[in-house]
Amino acid sequence: MTTTTTIAAISTSPGVGGIAVIRVSGKNAVKNCDAIFKAKNEKISLYKQFAKIVSYGNMVNKTGEIIDEVLATVFRSPHSFTGEDVVEISCHGSVYVQQTILQLLIENGCILAQPGEFTQRAFMNGKIDLSQAEAVADLIASSSAASHRMAMHQMRGGFSSELMKLRTQLLNFVSLIELELDFNEEDVEFANRIQLKSLAIAIEQLIMKLSDSFRVGNALKNGIPVALVGETNVGKSTLLNVLLNEEKAIVSDIHGTTRDSIEDAVNINGITFRFIDTAGIRDTKDKIESMGIERTYQKIELAAIVLWIVDCTELTEHIEWLTDRIAKKAIGKKVILVFNKIDKIAEEERDILNQLFEQFEGERIYISARDRINTDGLKNALIAAAQIPQINSDDVIVSNIRHYEALQNAHIAICRVIDGLDSGISGDFLSQDIRECMHYLGEITGSISNDEILGNIFGKFCIGK
Amino acid sequence: MTTTTTIAAISTSPGVGGIAVIRVSGKNAVKNCDAIFKAKNEKISLYKQFAKIVSYGNMVNKTGEIIDEVLATVFRSPHSFTGEDVVEISCHGSVYVQQTILQLLIENGCILAQPGEFTQRAFMNGKIDLSQAEAVADLIASSSAASHRMAMHQMRGGFSSELMKLRTQLLNFVSLIELELDFNEEDVEFANRIQLKSLAIAIEQLIMKLSDSFRVGNALKNGIPVALVGETNVGKSTLLNVLLNEEKAIVSDIHGTTRDSIEDAVNINGITFRFIDTAGIRDTKDKIESMGIERTYQKIELAAIVLWIVDCTELTEHIEWLTDRIAKKAIGKKVILVFNKIDKIAEEERDILNQLFEQFEGERIYISARDRINTDGLKNALIAAAQIPQINSDDVIVSNIRHYEALQNAHIAICRVIDGLDSGISGDFLSQDIRECMHYLGEITGSISNDEILGNIFGKFCIGK
């Protein structure tokens, strides 16, 4: 990647809007923009204008035709998002105007930015580390309070600054150990093994804490999978619709959320639940239907929470058999037993109901999906089952699978370091393990990176960011 | 409409983008934004910050949680788009972030802007006239060079300033004439009838010129309707696909253009042509098919240009009959005779072909749609037939049907004024006709407006503009 080029892109959401913003970054950003910008106040040019002051003027093409009235703001290196000279052009949101101005910029020497290239330049120029760059993408994609909060924290430095500090301390030790190797014959110890061990233990504990947080981080970022299971006609679809409908107003208020992702996802108290609808379970001898039901059991395995729905008015003889099957499939998962159509039975019948399910040890909720009785109770039960701690804006949470994998690898290496110290292995093996741990920690912050990693990360960005 | 309120809206295109811009306008714009904005430099607040200087800071909610890192710029009344205090907040383009900041603004006293309300306030505060406000909407919707150029010209003042000047002169005369009425008995003439007549003639001529330009303006804004007619299987669909495909790259480069509007519209040299596909014409005794063909003839009436396509290799005996029918339906329209599959016949057969069509007086083009022979020639013929003069950025062109209707009405009134002057009608009648003309001219610029007109105009805007 060369940063001698000057890049340009439309940074706002594609399509027609009131206004749009075109961003230009690079050595010639000011020059290329100034060539097509004529300020209303003739004394002003983007060259002479102070940084961060908005100038009002026209975008004109080669023949002097006015393409649009715009606002242009210059940010000078290094005080800009990318660390390079940046010009932001705020124009009318016509697609034609946006494309024409972009074309003019390209005619004047800019090249079209690649996806994420502005953020990549910010990383290259040391304005942010790699984990912060990834957080920018997460922030833009965030659609719930919790995922937003995690991305925001990570963008502001998050845990990566802490990792960097520990990594630098490791570097000091490894340098000393490698120095020992130069004095091989003399049996000296420059690196204090006791201090090194306590550092290694501190790192191991932090890595464990971060790895553990991934369960929560991943759930918040991607939503918590919830399977709805039960016999046919117990009201699964009605319940799903009620959950979706009640919250749909919130979901559909958010423009741009694609239909397929909202179809069966609900945001309750800032936590996203993804509902996996399943075929109704019933005891059947029909082969094809049995296969469908087998798939239902498989889907239970994908879920973190299982809502087992029972029609209070239609109890079948399969209860025991079902309890058994669901319990077997749902080991390690939260199962909530939902008694539906509760308004249709008398108070004393509830006791009979509960006795029938006395084998079941999980939580029970009594609702009527159709009449929306106690659906709030069900939502609270879902939130409780999700076991998501209250996230504060300075909590350390890993939500990125790439970070999680690097942490796993770093953990293996640091454990080897601790074991090695305990068993008094030689400096060269120790140094190798420490370097491996440093490598994986460095991958998170981008101290260690390669084109493939960078390509993977920035390729997922939108153009203009 | 009250402008004591402070409005806020997302001004960029809805959906996820790299960045988004939220605009706030009104008396409390700075106060409401400052309440949730914490500048990185603690000495800075939006209150104290100079106008038009970009401030970098955080958007924070009531509990102090950081929602986003943003850039905020204050524009102070009257030096802003709306003429009121305006704050522009440039935030990350996550839908969640956009909505949350908007919510914070509303919690702090802003109300959600109505469609076009920013522009409406600019109009109310005398920053732009009504015709300029309409041009803002046209500019945002513009999707071709020509429609963009017209909107741009109109936005910069266009013909409305000229109309305003003439209207003011009319006002002077009508005041003098109405003064005469006070001196009814004395038979005085304060208003010089000769000067008034020459003014009336100048206005009449300008109105005519503007009205005449509407044909071009409307064609450029809405596209020029072109009917493709011909017998079945002469290659109409192939030709349409070729025209659409060759230019489709340009059309689909433009994000946000809805599919149904591009389906059969092509932008050739900055002019939009809307193709009306028709059922193939053939001599048939089948009643239902005859009805379809009758509809084809009706569609010819909707078109400004008719492409009559003939298969060179399959000439039928209906040529004369068809020539006759199409000629009758296409009176006043440009008809281009397109000989398709020209590569399939020998040179000398062309002469026979031409003789067969000697009755036809319009232009002839020889092409092969499938092999793309001379499709450029056809495009040039379409452009010529469209009779769109080269539009310069200071040409006076009316493209708005509302303006056209007002001009038509003003024309009737000013003609009555001229006739009245010629026949020496009394001052009170004269004054009535002048006032009527002034009324319609004022409707264009918004000097005369009512809630219904304003509602119609601004209701069509997008929110945030």
mmCIF file of C-alpha atoms in Angstrom, chain A residues 190-434:
data_model
loop_
_atom_site.group_PDB
_atom_site.id
_atom_site.type_symbol
_atom_site.label_atom_id
_atom_site.label_comp_id
_atom_site.label_asym_id
_atom_site.label_seq_id
_atom_site.Cartn_x
_atom_site.Cartn_y
_atom_site.Cartn_z
ATOM 1 C CA PHE A 190 20.244 -10.783 33.387
ATOM 2 C CA ALA A 191 16.502 -11.405 33.419
ATOM 3 C CA ASN A 192 15.076 -11.738 36.869
ATOM 4 C CA ARG A 193 13.118 -15.007 36.662
ATOM 5 C CA ILE A 194 10.896 -14.155 39.612
ATOM 6 C CA GLN A 195 9.831 -10.834 38.117
ATOM 7 C CA LEU A 196 9.352 -12.504 34.744
ATOM 8 C CA LYS A 197 7.135 -15.138 36.276
ATOM 9 C CA SER A 198 4.910 -12.627 38.014
ATOM 10 C CA LEU A 199 4.603 -10.701 34.731
ATOM 11 C CA ALA A 200 3.747 -13.933 32.899
ATOM 12 C CA ILE A 201 1.089 -14.738 35.483
ATOM 13 C CA ALA A 202 -0.392 -11.247 35.198
ATOM 14 C CA ILE A 203 -0.526 -11.636 31.422
ATOM 15 C CA GLU A 204 -2.040 -15.104 31.684
ATOM 16 C CA GLN A 205 -4.763 -13.779 33.976
ATOM 17 C CA LEU A 206 -5.578 -10.832 31.718
ATOM 18 C CA ILE A 207 -5.721 -13.111 28.688
ATOM 19 C CA MET A 208 -8.075 -15.461 30.522
ATOM 20 C CA LYS A 209 -10.298 -12.569 31.554
ATOM 21 C CA LEU A 210 -10.411 -11.282 27.994
ATOM 22 C CA SER A 211 -11.067 -14.752 26.540
ATOM 23 C CA ASP A 212 -13.855 -15.330 29.026
ATOM 24 C CA SER A 213 -15.483 -12.063 28.030
ATOM 25 C CA PHE A 214 -15.802 -13.357 24.467
ATOM 26 C CA ARG A 215 -18.948 -15.344 25.300
ATOM 27 C CA VAL A 216 -20.686 -12.132 26.293
ATOM 28 C CA GLY A 217 -19.038 -10.076 23.558
ATOM 29 C CA ASN A 218 -19.970 -12.491 20.830
ATOM 30 C CA ALA A 219 -23.537 -12.780 22.105
ATOM 31 C CA LEU A 220 -23.930 -9.019 22.176
ATOM 32 C CA LYS A 221 -22.417 -8.548 18.755
ATOM 33 C CA ASN A 222 -24.174 -11.361 16.914
ATOM 34 C CA GLY A 223 -27.272 -11.825 19.019
ATOM 35 C CA ILE A 224 -28.241 -14.674 21.325
ATOM 36 C CA PRO A 225 -29.732 -17.677 19.537
ATOM 37 C CA VAL A 226 -33.052 -18.794 21.031
ATOM 38 C CA ALA A 227 -34.838 -21.942 19.830
ATOM 39 C CA LEU A 228 -38.630 -22.157 20.119
ATOM 40 C CA VAL A 229 -39.606 -25.765 20.494
ATOM 41 C CA GLY A 230 -42.778 -27.566 21.353
ATOM 42 C CA GLU A 231 -45.487 -29.794 19.908
ATOM 43 C CA THR A 232 -47.427 -28.622 16.880
ATOM 44 C CA ASN A 233 -50.127 -25.984 17.432
ATOM 45 C CA VAL A 234 -49.056 -24.940 20.897
ATOM 46 C CA GLY A 235 -48.710 -21.312 19.725
ATOM 47 C CA LYS A 236 -45.050 -21.023 18.765
ATOM 48 C CA SER A 237 -45.732 -18.805 15.768
ATOM 49 C CA THR A 238 -48.158 -16.612 17.671
ATOM 50 C CA LEU A 239 -45.596 -16.133 20.404
ATOM 51 C CA LEU A 240 -42.864 -15.342 17.873
ATOM 52 C CA ASN A 241 -45.108 -12.793 16.197
ATOM 53 C CA VAL A 242 -45.972 -11.193 19.502
ATOM 54 C CA LEU A 243 -42.294 -10.904 20.427
ATOM 55 C CA LEU A 244 -41.419 -9.571 16.975
ATOM 56 C CA ASN A 245 -44.390 -7.236 16.721
ATOM 57 C CA GLU A 246 -44.104 -5.638 20.087
ATOM 58 C CA GLU A 247 -40.544 -4.716 19.381
ATOM 59 C CA LYS A 248 -40.846 -4.287 15.652
ATOM 60 C CA ALA A 249 -41.521 -0.578 15.997
ATOM 61 C CA ILE A 250 -38.050 -0.200 17.441
ATOM 62 C CA VAL A 251 -36.453 -2.420 14.843
ATOM 63 C CA SER A 252 -38.131 -0.865 11.846
ATOM 64 C CA ASP A 253 -37.485 2.639 13.086
ATOM 65 C CA ILE A 254 -33.939 1.884 12.137
ATOM 66 C CA HIS A 255 -33.571 2.488 8.445
ATOM 67 C CA GLY A 256 -31.264 0.331 6.436
ATOM 68 C CA THR A 257 -31.557 -2.764 8.584
ATOM 69 C CA THR A 258 -32.042 -5.440 5.983
ATOM 70 C CA ARG A 259 -35.213 -7.441 6.161
ATOM 71 C CA ASP A 260 -33.634 -10.861 6.429
ATOM 72 C CA SER A 261 -31.696 -9.877 9.520
ATOM 73 C CA ILE A 262 -34.672 -8.412 11.362
ATOM 74 C CA GLU A 263 -37.101 -11.133 10.351
ATOM 75 C CA ASP A 264 -36.647 -13.100 13.504
ATOM 76 C CA ALA A 265 -34.384 -10.942 15.641
ATOM 77 C CA VAL A 266 -35.658 -8.839 18.510
ATOM 78 C CA ASN A 267 -33.869 -6.264 20.524
ATOM 79 C CA ILE A 268 -34.956 -6.535 24.169
ATOM 80 C CA ASN A 269 -33.384 -4.118 26.619
ATOM 81 C CA GLY A 270 -30.476 -3.506 24.260
ATOM 82 C CA ILE A 271 -29.735 -7.224 23.815
ATOM 83 C CA THR A 272 -30.396 -8.888 20.468
ATOM 84 C CA PHE A 273 -32.142 -12.266 20.490
ATOM 85 C CA ARG A 274 -32.183 -14.294 17.301
ATOM 86 C CA PHE A 275 -35.172 -16.627 17.229
ATOM 87 C CA ILE A 276 -34.780 -19.981 15.561
ATOM 88 C CA ASP A 277 -38.211 -21.211 14.626
ATOM 89 C CA THR A 278 -38.542 -24.985 14.565
ATOM 90 C CA ALA A 279 -40.977 -27.511 13.216
ATOM 91 C CA GLY A 280 -43.454 -28.709 15.802
ATOM 92 C CA ILE A 281 -42.398 -31.835 17.595
ATOM 93 C CA ARG A 282 -44.794 -34.778 17.656
ATOM 94 C CA ASP A 283 -44.599 -38.485 17.947
ATOM 95 C CA THR A 284 -44.926 -39.650 14.375
ATOM 96 C CA LYS A 285 -44.293 -42.752 12.349
ATOM 97 C CA ASP A 286 -44.112 -40.731 9.127
ATOM 98 C CA LYS A 287 -40.533 -40.874 7.916
ATOM 99 C CA ILE A 288 -40.328 -37.449 6.285
ATOM 100 C CA GLU A 289 -41.953 -35.749 9.254
ATOM 101 C CA SER A 290 -39.550 -37.533 11.572
ATOM 102 C CA MET A 291 -36.682 -36.007 9.651
ATOM 103 C CA GLY A 292 -38.134 -32.541 10.145
ATOM 104 C CA ILE A 293 -38.413 -33.186 13.831
ATOM 105 C CA GLU A 294 -34.862 -34.475 13.942
ATOM 106 C CA ARG A 295 -33.803 -31.143 12.480
ATOM 107 C CA THR A 296 -35.646 -29.433 15.308
ATOM 108 C CA TYR A 297 -33.506 -31.283 17.811
ATOM 109 C CA GLN A 298 -30.411 -30.250 15.858
ATOM 110 C CA LYS A 299 -31.505 -26.648 16.022
ATOM 111 C CA ILE A 300 -31.709 -26.878 19.762
ATOM 112 C CA GLU A 301 -27.979 -27.498 19.668
ATOM 113 C CA LEU A 302 -27.411 -24.167 17.892
ATOM 114 C CA ALA A 303 -29.289 -22.246 20.548
ATOM 115 C CA ALA A 304 -28.048 -20.773 23.788
ATOM 116 C CA ILE A 305 -31.575 -20.577 25.189
ATOM 117 C CA VAL A 306 -34.462 -22.955 24.545
ATOM 118 C CA LEU A 307 -38.057 -21.825 24.937
ATOM 119 C CA TRP A 308 -40.099 -24.969 25.427
ATOM 120 C CA ILE A 309 -43.699 -24.057 24.744
ATOM 121 C CA VAL A 310 -46.605 -26.099 26.088
ATOM 122 C CA ASP A 311 -50.317 -25.588 25.416
ATOM 123 C CA CYS A 312 -51.979 -25.723 28.859
ATOM 124 C CA THR A 313 -55.273 -26.808 27.315
ATOM 125 C CA GLU A 314 -53.894 -29.625 25.201
ATOM 126 C CA LEU A 315 -51.552 -31.738 27.263
ATOM 127 C CA THR A 316 -50.571 -34.890 25.455
ATOM 128 C CA GLU A 317 -49.338 -38.177 26.714
ATOM 129 C CA HIS A 318 -45.857 -37.409 25.376
ATOM 130 C CA ILE A 319 -44.871 -35.013 28.139
ATOM 131 C CA GLU A 320 -42.490 -37.352 29.892
ATOM 132 C CA TRP A 321 -40.935 -38.550 26.679
ATOM 133 C CA LEU A 322 -40.550 -34.951 25.461
ATOM 134 C CA THR A 323 -39.128 -33.714 28.745
ATOM 135 C CA ASP A 324 -36.559 -36.412 28.454
ATOM 136 C CA ARG A 325 -35.615 -35.691 24.838
ATOM 137 C CA ILE A 326 -35.413 -31.940 25.233
ATOM 138 C CA ALA A 327 -33.431 -32.268 28.449
ATOM 139 C CA LYS A 328 -30.918 -34.505 26.676
ATOM 140 C CA LYS A 329 -30.477 -32.137 23.756
ATOM 141 C CA ALA A 330 -30.341 -29.020 25.863
ATOM 142 C CA ILE A 331 -27.505 -29.906 28.182
ATOM 143 C CA GLY A 332 -25.560 -26.765 29.022
ATOM 144 C CA LYS A 333 -28.323 -24.543 27.684
ATOM 145 C CA LYS A 334 -30.911 -22.499 29.506
ATOM 146 C CA VAL A 335 -34.350 -24.035 29.063
ATOM 147 C CA ILE A 336 -37.432 -21.978 29.896
ATOM 148 C CA LEU A 337 -40.734 -23.845 30.090
ATOM 149 C CA VAL A 338 -43.460 -21.598 28.716
ATOM 150 C CA PHE A 339 -47.049 -22.511 29.563
ATOM 151 C CA ASN A 340 -49.146 -20.886 26.858
ATOM 152 C CA LYS A 341 -52.917 -20.184 26.864
ATOM 153 C CA ILE A 342 -52.772 -19.858 30.657
ATOM 154 C CA ASP A 343 -55.972 -17.776 30.647
ATOM 155 C CA LYS A 344 -57.880 -20.799 29.392
ATOM 156 C CA ILE A 345 -57.420 -22.918 32.512
ATOM 157 C CA ALA A 346 -58.565 -22.545 36.113
ATOM 158 C CA GLU A 347 -56.206 -21.684 38.945
ATOM 159 C CA GLU A 348 -56.364 -25.175 40.454
ATOM 160 C CA GLU A 349 -55.435 -26.760 37.120
ATOM 161 C CA ARG A 350 -52.072 -25.033 37.338
ATOM 162 C CA ASP A 351 -51.080 -27.262 40.200
ATOM 163 C CA ILE A 352 -51.876 -30.362 38.179
ATOM 164 C CA LEU A 353 -49.836 -28.856 35.352
ATOM 165 C CA ASN A 354 -46.850 -28.288 37.556
ATOM 166 C CA GLN A 355 -47.016 -31.793 38.933
ATOM 167 C CA LEU A 356 -46.979 -33.163 35.412
ATOM 168 C CA PHE A 357 -43.710 -31.341 34.807
ATOM 169 C CA GLU A 358 -42.161 -32.023 38.173
ATOM 170 C CA GLN A 359 -39.164 -33.644 36.475
ATOM 171 C CA PHE A 360 -38.334 -30.321 34.832
ATOM 172 C CA GLU A 361 -35.945 -28.240 36.871
ATOM 173 C CA GLY A 362 -35.619 -25.027 34.842
ATOM 174 C CA GLU A 363 -37.643 -21.838 34.995
ATOM 175 C CA ARG A 364 -41.396 -21.775 34.273
ATOM 176 C CA ILE A 365 -43.361 -18.884 32.789
ATOM 177 C CA TYR A 366 -47.146 -18.658 32.422
ATOM 178 C CA ILE A 367 -48.393 -16.626 29.483
ATOM 179 C CA SER A 368 -51.026 -16.157 26.853
ATOM 180 C CA ALA A 369 -49.361 -15.195 23.619
ATOM 181 C CA ARG A 370 -52.605 -14.301 21.870
ATOM 182 C CA ASP A 371 -53.901 -12.091 24.679
ATOM 183 C CA ARG A 372 -50.413 -10.818 25.532
ATOM 184 C CA ILE A 373 -50.629 -11.934 29.131
ATOM 185 C CA ASN A 374 -47.257 -11.834 30.889
ATOM 186 C CA THR A 375 -45.178 -11.470 27.723
ATOM 187 C CA ASP A 376 -43.119 -8.980 29.715
ATOM 188 C CA GLY A 377 -42.437 -11.768 32.207
ATOM 189 C CA LEU A 378 -41.172 -13.917 29.363
ATOM 190 C CA LYS A 379 -38.926 -11.114 28.135
ATOM 191 C CA ASN A 380 -37.474 -10.684 31.606
ATOM 192 C CA ALA A 381 -36.848 -14.418 31.760
ATOM 193 C CA LEU A 382 -35.043 -14.234 28.409
ATOM 194 C CA ILE A 383 -32.866 -11.384 29.629
ATOM 195 C CA ALA A 384 -32.062 -13.281 32.817
ATOM 196 C CA ALA A 385 -31.270 -16.449 30.857
ATOM 197 C CA ALA A 386 -28.950 -14.527 28.537
ATOM 198 C CA GLN A 387 -26.708 -13.912 31.556
ATOM 199 C CA ILE A 388 -25.368 -10.715 30.071
ATOM 200 C CA PRO A 389 -23.832 -8.623 32.824
ATOM 201 C CA GLN A 390 -24.539 -4.917 32.804
ATOM 202 C CA ILE A 391 -21.913 -3.527 30.435
ATOM 203 C CA ASN A 392 -20.256 -0.335 31.528
ATOM 204 C CA SER A 393 -18.484 1.788 29.014
ATOM 205 C CA ASP A 394 -15.085 0.893 30.476
ATOM 206 C CA ASP A 395 -15.654 -2.857 30.780
ATOM 207 C CA VAL A 396 -13.150 -5.033 28.984
ATOM 208 C CA ILE A 397 -15.001 -7.208 26.476
ATOM 209 C CA VAL A 398 -13.674 -9.049 23.446
ATOM 210 C CA SER A 399 -16.241 -9.391 20.691
ATOM 211 C CA ASN A 400 -13.989 -9.998 17.717
ATOM 212 C CA ILE A 401 -13.339 -13.600 16.719
ATOM 213 C CA ARG A 402 -9.905 -12.673 15.356
ATOM 214 C CA HIS A 403 -8.930 -11.233 18.741
ATOM 215 C CA TYR A 404 -10.354 -14.257 20.512
ATOM 216 C CA GLU A 405 -8.260 -16.637 18.410
ATOM 217 C CA ALA A 406 -5.125 -14.584 18.948
ATOM 218 C CA LEU A 407 -5.816 -14.562 22.681
ATOM 219 C CA GLN A 408 -6.254 -18.355 22.692
ATOM 220 C CA ASN A 409 -2.891 -18.759 20.969
ATOM 221 C CA ALA A 410 -1.212 -16.227 23.236
ATOM 222 C CA HIS A 411 -2.610 -18.110 26.198
ATOM 223 C CA ILE A 412 -1.024 -21.390 25.097
ATOM 224 C CA ALA A 413 2.319 -19.627 24.682
ATOM 225 C CA ILE A 414 2.238 -17.782 27.999
ATOM 226 C CA CYS A 415 1.294 -21.002 29.816
ATOM 227 C CA ARG A 416 4.365 -22.621 28.263
ATOM 228 C CA VAL A 417 6.427 -19.688 29.540
ATOM 229 C CA ILE A 418 5.107 -20.214 33.085
ATOM 230 C CA ASP A 419 5.667 -23.979 32.914
ATOM 231 C CA GLY A 420 9.133 -23.376 31.522
ATOM 232 C CA LEU A 421 10.025 -21.016 34.316
ATOM 233 C CA ASP A 422 8.786 -23.573 36.860
ATOM 234 C CA SER A 423 10.838 -26.347 35.326
ATOM 235 C CA GLY A 424 13.828 -24.067 34.729
ATOM 236 C CA ILE A 425 14.137 -24.583 30.973
ATOM 237 C CA SER A 426 16.956 -22.930 29.110
ATOM 238 C CA GLY A 427 16.862 -19.294 27.977
ATOM 239 C CA ASP A 428 16.595 -20.056 24.272
ATOM 240 C CA PHE A 429 13.379 -22.100 24.699
ATOM 241 C CA LEU A 430 11.991 -19.502 27.078
ATOM 242 C CA SER A 431 12.730 -16.702 24.656
ATOM 243 C CA GLN A 432 10.982 -18.608 21.855
ATOM 244 C CA ASP A 433 7.788 -19.004 23.900
ATOM 245 C CA ILE A 434 7.813 -15.373 24.988
#
